[in-house]
Short mmCIF file of N, CA and C in Angstrom, two decimals:
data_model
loop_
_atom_site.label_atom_id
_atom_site.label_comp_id
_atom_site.label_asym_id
_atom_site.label_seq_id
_atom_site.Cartn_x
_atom_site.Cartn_y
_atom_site.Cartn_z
N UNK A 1 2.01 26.91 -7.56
CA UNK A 1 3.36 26.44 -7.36
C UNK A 1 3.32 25.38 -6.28
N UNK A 2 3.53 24.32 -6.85
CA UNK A 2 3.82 23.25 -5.87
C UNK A 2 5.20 22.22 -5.59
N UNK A 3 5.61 21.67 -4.44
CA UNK A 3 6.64 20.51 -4.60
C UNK A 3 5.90 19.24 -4.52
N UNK A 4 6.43 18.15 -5.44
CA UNK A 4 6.07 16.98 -5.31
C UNK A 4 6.86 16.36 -4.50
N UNK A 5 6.29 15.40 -3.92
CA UNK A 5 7.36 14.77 -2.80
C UNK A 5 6.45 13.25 -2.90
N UNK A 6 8.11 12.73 -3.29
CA UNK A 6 7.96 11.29 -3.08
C UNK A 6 8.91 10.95 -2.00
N UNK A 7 8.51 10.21 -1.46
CA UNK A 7 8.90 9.07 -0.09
C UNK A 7 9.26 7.68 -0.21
N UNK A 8 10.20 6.88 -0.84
CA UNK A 8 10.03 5.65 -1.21
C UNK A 8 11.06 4.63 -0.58
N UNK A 9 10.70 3.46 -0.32
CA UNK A 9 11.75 2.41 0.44
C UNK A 9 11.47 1.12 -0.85
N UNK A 10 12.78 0.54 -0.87
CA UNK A 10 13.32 -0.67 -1.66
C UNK A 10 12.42 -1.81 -0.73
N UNK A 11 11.92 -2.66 -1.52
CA UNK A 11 11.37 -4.03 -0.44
C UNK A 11 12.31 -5.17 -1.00
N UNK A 12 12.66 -5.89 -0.44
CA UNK A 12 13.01 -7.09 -0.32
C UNK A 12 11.56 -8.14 -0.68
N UNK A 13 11.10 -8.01 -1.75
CA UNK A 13 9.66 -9.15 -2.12
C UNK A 13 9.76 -9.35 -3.84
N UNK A 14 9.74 -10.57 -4.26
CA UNK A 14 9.46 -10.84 -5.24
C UNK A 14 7.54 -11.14 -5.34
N UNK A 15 7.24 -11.30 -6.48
CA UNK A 15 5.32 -11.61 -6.91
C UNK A 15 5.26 -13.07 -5.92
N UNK A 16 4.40 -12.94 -5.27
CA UNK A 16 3.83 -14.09 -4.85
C UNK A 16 4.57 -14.12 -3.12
N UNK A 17 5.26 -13.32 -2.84
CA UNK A 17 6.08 -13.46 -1.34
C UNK A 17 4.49 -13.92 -0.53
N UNK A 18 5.08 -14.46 0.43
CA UNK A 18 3.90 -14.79 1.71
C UNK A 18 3.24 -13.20 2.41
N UNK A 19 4.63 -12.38 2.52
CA UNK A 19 3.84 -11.15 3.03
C UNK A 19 3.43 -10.01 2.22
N UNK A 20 2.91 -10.35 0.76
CA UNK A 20 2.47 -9.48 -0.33
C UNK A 20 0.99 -8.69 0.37
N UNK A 21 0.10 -9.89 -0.05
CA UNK A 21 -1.24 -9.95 0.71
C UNK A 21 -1.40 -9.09 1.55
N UNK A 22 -0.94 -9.32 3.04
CA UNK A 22 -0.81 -7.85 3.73
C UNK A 22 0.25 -6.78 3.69
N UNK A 23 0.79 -6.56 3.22
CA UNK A 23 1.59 -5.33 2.44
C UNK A 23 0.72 -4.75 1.70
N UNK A 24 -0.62 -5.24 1.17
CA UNK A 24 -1.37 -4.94 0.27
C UNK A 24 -2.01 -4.21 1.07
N UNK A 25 -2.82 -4.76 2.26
CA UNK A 25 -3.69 -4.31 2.90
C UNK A 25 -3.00 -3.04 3.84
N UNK A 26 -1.69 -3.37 4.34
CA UNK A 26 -0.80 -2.22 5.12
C UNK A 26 -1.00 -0.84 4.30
N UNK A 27 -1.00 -0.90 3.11
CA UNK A 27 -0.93 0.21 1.56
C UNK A 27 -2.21 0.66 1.61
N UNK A 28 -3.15 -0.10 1.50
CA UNK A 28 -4.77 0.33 1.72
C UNK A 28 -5.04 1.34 2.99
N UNK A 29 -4.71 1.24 3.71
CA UNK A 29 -5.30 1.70 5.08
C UNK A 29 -4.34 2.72 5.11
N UNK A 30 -2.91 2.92 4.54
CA UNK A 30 -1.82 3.83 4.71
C UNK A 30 -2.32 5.23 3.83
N UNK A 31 -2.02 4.63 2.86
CA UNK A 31 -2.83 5.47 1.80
C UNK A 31 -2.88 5.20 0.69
N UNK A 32 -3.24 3.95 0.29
CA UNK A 32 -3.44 2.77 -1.47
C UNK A 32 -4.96 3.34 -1.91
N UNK A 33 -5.15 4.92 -1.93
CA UNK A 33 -6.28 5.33 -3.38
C UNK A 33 -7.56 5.71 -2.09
N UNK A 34 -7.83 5.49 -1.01
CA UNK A 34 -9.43 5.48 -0.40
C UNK A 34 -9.59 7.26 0.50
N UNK A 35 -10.05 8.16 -0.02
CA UNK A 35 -10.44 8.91 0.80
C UNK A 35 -10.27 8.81 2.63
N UNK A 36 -10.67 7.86 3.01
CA UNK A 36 -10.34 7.48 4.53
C UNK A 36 -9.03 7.15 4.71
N UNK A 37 -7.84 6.64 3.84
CA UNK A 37 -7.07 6.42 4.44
C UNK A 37 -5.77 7.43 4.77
N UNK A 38 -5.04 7.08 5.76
CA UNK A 38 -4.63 7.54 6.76
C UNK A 38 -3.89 9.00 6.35
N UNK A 39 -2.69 8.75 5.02
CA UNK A 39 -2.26 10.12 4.54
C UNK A 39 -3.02 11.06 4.22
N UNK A 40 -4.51 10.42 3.23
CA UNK A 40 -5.31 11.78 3.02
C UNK A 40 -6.19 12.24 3.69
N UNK A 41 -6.49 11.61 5.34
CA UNK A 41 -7.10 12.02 6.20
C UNK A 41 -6.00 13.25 7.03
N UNK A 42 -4.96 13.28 7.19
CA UNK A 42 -3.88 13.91 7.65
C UNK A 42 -3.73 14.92 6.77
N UNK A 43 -3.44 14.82 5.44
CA UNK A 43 -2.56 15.63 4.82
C UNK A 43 -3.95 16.44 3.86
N UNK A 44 -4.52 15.60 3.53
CA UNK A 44 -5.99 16.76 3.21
C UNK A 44 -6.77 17.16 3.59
N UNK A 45 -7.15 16.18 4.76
CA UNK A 45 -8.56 16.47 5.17
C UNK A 45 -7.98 17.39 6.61
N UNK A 46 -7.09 17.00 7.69
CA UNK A 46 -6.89 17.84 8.87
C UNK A 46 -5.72 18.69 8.41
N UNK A 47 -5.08 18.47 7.66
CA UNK A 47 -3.96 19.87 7.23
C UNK A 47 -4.18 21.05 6.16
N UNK A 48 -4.64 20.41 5.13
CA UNK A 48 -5.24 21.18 4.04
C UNK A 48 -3.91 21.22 3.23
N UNK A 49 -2.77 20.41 3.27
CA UNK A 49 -1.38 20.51 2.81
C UNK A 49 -1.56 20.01 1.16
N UNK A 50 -2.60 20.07 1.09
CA UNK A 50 -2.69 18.88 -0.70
C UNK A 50 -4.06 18.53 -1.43
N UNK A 51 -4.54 18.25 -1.93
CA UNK A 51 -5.44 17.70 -2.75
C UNK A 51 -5.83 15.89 -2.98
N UNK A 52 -4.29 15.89 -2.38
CA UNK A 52 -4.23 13.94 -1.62
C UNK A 52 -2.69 13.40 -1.76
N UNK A 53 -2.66 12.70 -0.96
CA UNK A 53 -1.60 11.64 -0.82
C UNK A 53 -1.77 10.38 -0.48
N UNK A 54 -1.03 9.49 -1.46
CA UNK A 54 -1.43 8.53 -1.89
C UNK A 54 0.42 7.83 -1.79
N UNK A 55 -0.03 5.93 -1.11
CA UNK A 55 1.21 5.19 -1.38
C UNK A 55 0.79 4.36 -2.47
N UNK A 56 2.09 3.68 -2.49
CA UNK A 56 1.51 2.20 -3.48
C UNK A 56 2.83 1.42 -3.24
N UNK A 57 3.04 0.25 -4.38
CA UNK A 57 3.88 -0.38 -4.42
C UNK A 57 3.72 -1.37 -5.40
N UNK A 58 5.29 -1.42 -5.74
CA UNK A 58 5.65 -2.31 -7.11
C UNK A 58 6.65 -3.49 -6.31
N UNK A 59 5.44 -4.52 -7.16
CA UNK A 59 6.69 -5.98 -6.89
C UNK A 59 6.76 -6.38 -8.04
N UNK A 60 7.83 -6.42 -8.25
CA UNK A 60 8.83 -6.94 -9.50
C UNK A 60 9.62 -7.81 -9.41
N UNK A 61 10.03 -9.05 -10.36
CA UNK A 61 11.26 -9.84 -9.90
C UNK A 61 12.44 -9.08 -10.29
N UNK A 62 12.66 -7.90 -10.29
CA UNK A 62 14.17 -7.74 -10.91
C UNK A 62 13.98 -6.31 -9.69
N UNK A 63 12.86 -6.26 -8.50
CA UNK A 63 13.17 -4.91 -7.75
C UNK A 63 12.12 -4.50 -7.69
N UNK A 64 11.76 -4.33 -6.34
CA UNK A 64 10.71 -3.60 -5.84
C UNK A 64 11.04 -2.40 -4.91
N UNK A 65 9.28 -1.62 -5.08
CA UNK A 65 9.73 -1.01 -4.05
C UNK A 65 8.01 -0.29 -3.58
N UNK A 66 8.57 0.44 -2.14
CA UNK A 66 6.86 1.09 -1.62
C UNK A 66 6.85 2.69 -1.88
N UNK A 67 6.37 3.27 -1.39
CA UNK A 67 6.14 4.84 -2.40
C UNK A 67 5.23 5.75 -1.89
N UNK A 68 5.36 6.69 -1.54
CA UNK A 68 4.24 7.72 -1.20
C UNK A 68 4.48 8.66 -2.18
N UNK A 69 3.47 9.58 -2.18
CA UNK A 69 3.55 10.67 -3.34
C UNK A 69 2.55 11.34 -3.51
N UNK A 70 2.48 12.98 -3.74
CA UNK A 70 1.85 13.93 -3.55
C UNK A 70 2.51 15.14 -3.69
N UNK A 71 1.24 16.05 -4.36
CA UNK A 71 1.88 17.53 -4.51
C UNK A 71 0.96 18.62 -3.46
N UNK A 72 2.20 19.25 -3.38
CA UNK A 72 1.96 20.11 -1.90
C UNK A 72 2.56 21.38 -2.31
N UNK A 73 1.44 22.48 -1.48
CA UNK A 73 1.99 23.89 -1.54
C UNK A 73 3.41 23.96 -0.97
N UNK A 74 4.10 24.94 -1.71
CA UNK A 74 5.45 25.05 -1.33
C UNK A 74 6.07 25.30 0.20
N UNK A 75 4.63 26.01 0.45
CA UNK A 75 5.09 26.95 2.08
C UNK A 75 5.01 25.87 3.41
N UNK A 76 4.74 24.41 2.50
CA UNK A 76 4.25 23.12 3.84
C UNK A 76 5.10 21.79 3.80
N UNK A 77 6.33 22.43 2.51
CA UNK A 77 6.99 21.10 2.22
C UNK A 77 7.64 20.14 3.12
N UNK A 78 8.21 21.04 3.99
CA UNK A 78 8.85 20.23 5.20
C UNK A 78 8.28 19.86 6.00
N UNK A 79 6.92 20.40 6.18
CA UNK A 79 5.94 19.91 7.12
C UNK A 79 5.25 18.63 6.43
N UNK A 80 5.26 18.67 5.43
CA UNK A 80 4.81 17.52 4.11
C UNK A 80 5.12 16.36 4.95
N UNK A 81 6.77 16.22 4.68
CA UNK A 81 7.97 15.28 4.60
C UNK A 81 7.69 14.86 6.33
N UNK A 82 7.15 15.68 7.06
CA UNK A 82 7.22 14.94 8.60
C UNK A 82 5.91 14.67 9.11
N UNK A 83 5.01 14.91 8.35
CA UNK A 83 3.53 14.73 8.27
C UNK A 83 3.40 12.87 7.86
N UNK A 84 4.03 12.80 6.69
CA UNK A 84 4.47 11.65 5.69
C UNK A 84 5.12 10.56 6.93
N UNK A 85 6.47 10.70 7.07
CA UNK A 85 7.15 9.99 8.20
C UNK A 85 6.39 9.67 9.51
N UNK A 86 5.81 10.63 10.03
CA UNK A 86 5.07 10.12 11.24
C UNK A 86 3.81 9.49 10.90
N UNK A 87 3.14 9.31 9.86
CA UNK A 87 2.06 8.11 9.77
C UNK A 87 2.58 6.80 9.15
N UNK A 88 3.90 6.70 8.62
CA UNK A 88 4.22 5.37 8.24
C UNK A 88 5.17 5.04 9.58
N UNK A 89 5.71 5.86 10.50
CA UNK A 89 5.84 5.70 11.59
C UNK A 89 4.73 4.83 12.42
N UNK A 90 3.78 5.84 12.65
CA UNK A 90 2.63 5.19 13.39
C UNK A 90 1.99 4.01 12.97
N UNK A 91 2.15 3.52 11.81
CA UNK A 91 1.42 2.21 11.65
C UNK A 91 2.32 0.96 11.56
N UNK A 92 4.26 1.86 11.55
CA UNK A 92 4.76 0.28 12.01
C UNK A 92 4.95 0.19 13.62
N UNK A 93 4.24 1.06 14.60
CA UNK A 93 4.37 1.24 15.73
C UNK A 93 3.14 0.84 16.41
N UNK A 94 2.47 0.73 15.79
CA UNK A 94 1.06 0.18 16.39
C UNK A 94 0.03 -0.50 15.70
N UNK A 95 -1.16 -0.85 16.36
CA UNK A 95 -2.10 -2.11 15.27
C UNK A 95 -3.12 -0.70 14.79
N UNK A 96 -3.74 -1.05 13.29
CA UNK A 96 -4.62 -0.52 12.94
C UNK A 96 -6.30 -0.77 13.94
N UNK A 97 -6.59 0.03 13.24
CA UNK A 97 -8.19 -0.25 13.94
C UNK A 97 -8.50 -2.04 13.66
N UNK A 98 -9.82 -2.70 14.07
CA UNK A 98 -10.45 -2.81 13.88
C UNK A 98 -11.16 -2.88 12.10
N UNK A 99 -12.03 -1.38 12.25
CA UNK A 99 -12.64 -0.75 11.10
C UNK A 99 -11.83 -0.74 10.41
N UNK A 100 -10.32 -0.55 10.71
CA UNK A 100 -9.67 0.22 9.23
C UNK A 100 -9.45 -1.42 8.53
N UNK A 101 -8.81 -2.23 9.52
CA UNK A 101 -8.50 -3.33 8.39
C UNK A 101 -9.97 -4.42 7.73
N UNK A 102 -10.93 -4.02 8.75
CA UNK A 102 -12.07 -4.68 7.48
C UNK A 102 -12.71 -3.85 7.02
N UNK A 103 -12.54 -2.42 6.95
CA UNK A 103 -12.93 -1.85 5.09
C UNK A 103 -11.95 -2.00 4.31
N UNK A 104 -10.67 -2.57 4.51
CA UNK A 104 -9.25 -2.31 3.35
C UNK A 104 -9.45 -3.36 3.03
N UNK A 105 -9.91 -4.71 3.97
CA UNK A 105 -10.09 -6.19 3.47
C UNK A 105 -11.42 -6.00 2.15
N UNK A 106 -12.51 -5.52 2.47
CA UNK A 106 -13.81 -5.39 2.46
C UNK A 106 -13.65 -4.88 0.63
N UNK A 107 -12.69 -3.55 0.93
CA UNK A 107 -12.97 -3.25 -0.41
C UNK A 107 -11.48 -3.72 -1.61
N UNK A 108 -10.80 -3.92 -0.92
CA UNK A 108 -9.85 -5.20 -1.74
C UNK A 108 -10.89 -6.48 -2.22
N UNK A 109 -11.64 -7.42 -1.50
CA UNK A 109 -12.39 -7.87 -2.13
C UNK A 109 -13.14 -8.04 -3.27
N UNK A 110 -13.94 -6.74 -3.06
CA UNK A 110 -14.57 -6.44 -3.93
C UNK A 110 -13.73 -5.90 -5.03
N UNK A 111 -12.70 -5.55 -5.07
CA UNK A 111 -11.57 -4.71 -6.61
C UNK A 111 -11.78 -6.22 -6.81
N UNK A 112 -11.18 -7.30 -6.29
CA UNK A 112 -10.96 -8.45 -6.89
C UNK A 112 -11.49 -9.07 -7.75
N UNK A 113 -12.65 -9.22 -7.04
CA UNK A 113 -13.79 -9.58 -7.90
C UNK A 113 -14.76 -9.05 -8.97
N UNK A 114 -14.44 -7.72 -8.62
CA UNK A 114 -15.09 -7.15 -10.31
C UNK A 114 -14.29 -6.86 -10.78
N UNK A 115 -13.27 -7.57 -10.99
CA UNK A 115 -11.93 -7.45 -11.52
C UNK A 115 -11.88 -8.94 -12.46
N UNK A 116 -12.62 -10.08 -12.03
CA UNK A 116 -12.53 -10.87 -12.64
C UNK A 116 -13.82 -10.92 -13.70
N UNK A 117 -14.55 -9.92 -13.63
CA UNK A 117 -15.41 -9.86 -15.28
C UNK A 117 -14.48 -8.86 -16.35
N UNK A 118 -13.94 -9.11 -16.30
CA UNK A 118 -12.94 -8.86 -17.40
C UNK A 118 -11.82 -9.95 -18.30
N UNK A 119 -11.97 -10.22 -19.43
CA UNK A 119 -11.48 -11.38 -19.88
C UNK A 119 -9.60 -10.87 -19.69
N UNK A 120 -9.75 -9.82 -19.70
CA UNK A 120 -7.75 -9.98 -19.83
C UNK A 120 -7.65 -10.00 -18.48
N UNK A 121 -8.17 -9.86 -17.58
CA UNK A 121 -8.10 -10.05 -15.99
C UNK A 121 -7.34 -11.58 -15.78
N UNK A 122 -8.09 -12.86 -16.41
CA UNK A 122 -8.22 -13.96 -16.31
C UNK A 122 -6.77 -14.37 -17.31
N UNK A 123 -6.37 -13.88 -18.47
CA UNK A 123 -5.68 -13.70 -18.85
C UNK A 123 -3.79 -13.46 -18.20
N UNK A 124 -4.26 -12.42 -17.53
CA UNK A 124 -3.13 -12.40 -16.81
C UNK A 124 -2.78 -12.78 -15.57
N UNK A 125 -4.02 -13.43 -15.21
CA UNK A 125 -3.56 -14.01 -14.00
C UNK A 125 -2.86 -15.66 -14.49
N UNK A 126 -3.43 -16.30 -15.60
CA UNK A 126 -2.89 -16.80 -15.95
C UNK A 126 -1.24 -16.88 -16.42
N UNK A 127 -1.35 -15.98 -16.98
CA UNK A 127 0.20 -15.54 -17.23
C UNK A 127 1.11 -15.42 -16.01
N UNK A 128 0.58 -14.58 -15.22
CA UNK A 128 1.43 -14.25 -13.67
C UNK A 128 1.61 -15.52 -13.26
N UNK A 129 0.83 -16.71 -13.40
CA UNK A 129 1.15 -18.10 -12.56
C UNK A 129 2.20 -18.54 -12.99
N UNK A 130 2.80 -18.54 -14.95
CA UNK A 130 3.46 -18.78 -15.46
C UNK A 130 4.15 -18.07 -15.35
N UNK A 131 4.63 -16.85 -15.46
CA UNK A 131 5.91 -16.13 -15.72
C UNK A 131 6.59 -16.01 -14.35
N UNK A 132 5.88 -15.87 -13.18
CA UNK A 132 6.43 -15.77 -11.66
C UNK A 132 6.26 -17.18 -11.03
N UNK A 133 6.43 -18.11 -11.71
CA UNK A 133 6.38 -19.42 -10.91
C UNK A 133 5.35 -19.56 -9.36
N UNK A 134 4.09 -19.10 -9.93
CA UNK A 134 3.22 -18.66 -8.54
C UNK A 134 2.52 -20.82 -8.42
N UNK A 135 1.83 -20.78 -7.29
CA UNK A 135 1.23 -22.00 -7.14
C UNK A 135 -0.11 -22.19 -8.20
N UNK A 136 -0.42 -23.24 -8.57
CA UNK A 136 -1.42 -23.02 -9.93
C UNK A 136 -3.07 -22.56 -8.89
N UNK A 137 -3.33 -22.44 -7.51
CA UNK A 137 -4.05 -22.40 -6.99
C UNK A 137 -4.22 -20.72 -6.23
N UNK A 138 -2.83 -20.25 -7.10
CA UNK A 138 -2.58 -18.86 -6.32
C UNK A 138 -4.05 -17.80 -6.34
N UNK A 139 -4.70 -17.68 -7.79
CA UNK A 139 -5.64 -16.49 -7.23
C UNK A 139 -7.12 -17.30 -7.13
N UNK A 140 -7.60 -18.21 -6.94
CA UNK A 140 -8.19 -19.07 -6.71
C UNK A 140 -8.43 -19.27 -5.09
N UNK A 141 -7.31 -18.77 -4.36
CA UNK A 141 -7.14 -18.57 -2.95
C UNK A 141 -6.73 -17.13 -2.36
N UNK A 142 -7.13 -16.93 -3.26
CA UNK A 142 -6.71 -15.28 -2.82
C UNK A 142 -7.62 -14.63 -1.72
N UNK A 143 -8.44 -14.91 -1.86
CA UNK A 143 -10.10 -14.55 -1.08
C UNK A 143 -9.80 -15.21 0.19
N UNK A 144 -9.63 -16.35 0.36
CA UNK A 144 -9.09 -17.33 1.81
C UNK A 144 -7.97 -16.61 2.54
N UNK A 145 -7.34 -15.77 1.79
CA UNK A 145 -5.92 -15.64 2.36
C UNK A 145 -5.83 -13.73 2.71
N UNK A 146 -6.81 -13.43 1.90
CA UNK A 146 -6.90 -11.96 2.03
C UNK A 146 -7.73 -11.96 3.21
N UNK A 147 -9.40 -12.71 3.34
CA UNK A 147 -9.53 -12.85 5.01
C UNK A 147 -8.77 -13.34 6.09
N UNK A 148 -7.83 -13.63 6.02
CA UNK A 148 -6.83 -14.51 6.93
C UNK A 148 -5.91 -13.24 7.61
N UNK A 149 -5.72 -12.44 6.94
CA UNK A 149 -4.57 -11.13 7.55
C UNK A 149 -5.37 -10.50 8.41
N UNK A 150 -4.62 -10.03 9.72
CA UNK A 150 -4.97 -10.23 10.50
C UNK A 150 -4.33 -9.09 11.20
N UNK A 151 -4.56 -8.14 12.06
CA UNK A 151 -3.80 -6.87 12.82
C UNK A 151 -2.40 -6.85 12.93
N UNK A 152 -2.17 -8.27 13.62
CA UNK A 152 -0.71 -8.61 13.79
C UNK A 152 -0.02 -8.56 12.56
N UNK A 153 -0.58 -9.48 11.06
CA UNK A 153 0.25 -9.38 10.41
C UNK A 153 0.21 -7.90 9.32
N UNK A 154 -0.67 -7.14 9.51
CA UNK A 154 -0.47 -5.45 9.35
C UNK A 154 0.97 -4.91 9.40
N UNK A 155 0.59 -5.18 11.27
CA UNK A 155 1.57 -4.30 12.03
C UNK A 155 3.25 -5.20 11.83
N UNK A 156 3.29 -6.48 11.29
CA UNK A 156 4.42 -7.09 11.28
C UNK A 156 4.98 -6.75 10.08
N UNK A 157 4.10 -6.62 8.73
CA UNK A 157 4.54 -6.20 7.57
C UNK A 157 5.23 -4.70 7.75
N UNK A 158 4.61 -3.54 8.34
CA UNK A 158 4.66 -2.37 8.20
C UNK A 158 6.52 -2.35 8.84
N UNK A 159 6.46 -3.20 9.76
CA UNK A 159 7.63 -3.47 10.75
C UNK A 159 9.07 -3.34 9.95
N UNK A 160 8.51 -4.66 9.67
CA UNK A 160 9.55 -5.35 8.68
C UNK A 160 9.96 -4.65 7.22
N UNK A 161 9.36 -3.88 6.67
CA UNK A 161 9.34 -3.27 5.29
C UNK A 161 10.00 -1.71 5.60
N UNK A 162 9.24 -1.52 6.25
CA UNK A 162 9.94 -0.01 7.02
C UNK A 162 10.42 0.67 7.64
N UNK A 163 12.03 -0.17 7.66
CA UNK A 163 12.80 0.18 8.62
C UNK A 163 14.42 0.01 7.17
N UNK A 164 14.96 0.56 8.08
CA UNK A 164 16.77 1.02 6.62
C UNK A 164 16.53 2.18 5.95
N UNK A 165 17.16 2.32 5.17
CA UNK A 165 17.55 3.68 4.37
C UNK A 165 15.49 3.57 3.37
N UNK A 166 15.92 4.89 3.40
CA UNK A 166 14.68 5.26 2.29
C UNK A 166 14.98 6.54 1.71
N UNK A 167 14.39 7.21 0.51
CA UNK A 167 14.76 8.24 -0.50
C UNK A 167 13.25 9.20 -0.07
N UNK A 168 13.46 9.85 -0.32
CA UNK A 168 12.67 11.69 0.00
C UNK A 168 13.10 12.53 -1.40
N UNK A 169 12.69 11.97 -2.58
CA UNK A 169 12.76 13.32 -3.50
C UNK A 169 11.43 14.14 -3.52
N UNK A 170 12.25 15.62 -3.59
CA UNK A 170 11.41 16.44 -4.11
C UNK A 170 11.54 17.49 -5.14
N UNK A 171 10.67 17.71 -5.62
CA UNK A 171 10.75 18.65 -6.71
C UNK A 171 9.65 19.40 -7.00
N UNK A 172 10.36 20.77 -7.11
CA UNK A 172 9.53 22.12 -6.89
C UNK A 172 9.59 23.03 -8.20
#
């Protein structure tokens, strides 16, 4: 018996915003899929509250938004929900490591790029230039611009994105 608990805030970003890039990397180090990062070091590895928790985020032109999510024993739900809040707390309150933002750079990289031996990869990036009015040089510079983020702009994204109303469903 478990509750799922999602955590989610509306962003203000259409495809291609200037602060995507690190929003990307803010998600990585938060908790965007890596064993080390920050929710499932908390919530699995020092609490034992879960099996993992994991954020992400959708940019859409018609509505975006950011997202945590995870299933948790029933008897820890509320502890879940303030477990959750105080690490997206803590990272719009302070700079990441060091380490944390060049393994999130490090292995974003690398998704990227073995991402481009794939022919529909190339495909849709094509398409994304066209359908989101992106610059024709957009993933071509992606690599320049993904080393370019930088602690400050981490901690400025996390700032800026995560602050106003946000939703807490759960279901048990």
């Amino acid at each position: 018996v478990q509750s799922v608990i999602n955590i989610a805030f509306p962003l203000d970003m259409k495809p291609g915003d200037k602060d995507q890039i690190a929003l990307n990397v803010m998600n990585s180090i938060l908790g965007g899929g890596s064993f080390g990062a920050r929710l499932m070091q908390n919530l699995r590895e020092d609490k034992a509250y879960t099996y993992g928790c994991y954020s992400g985020f959708s940019i859409d032109r018609d509505g975006s938004s950011f997202g945590t999510n995870g299933s948790f024993r029933n008897d820890v739900t509320d502890s879940a929900i303030t477990q959750i809040l105080s690490e997206i707390a803590k990272i719009a309150d302070s700079y990441v490591t060091d380490e944390e933002l060049n393994l999130a750079k490090s292995s974003m990289a690398g998704s990227f790029a073995r991402s481009l031996e794939q022919p529909q990869t190339i495909a849709r990036f094509a398409l994304n230039i066209i359908r989101e009015n992106l610059p024709a040089d957009y993933y071509q510079t992606y690599l320049k611009r993904l080393e370019a983020i930088t602690k400050d702009d981490v901690l400025m994204v996390a700032q800026k994105y995560f602050k106003g109303a946000y939703n807490i469903i759960v279901v048990g």
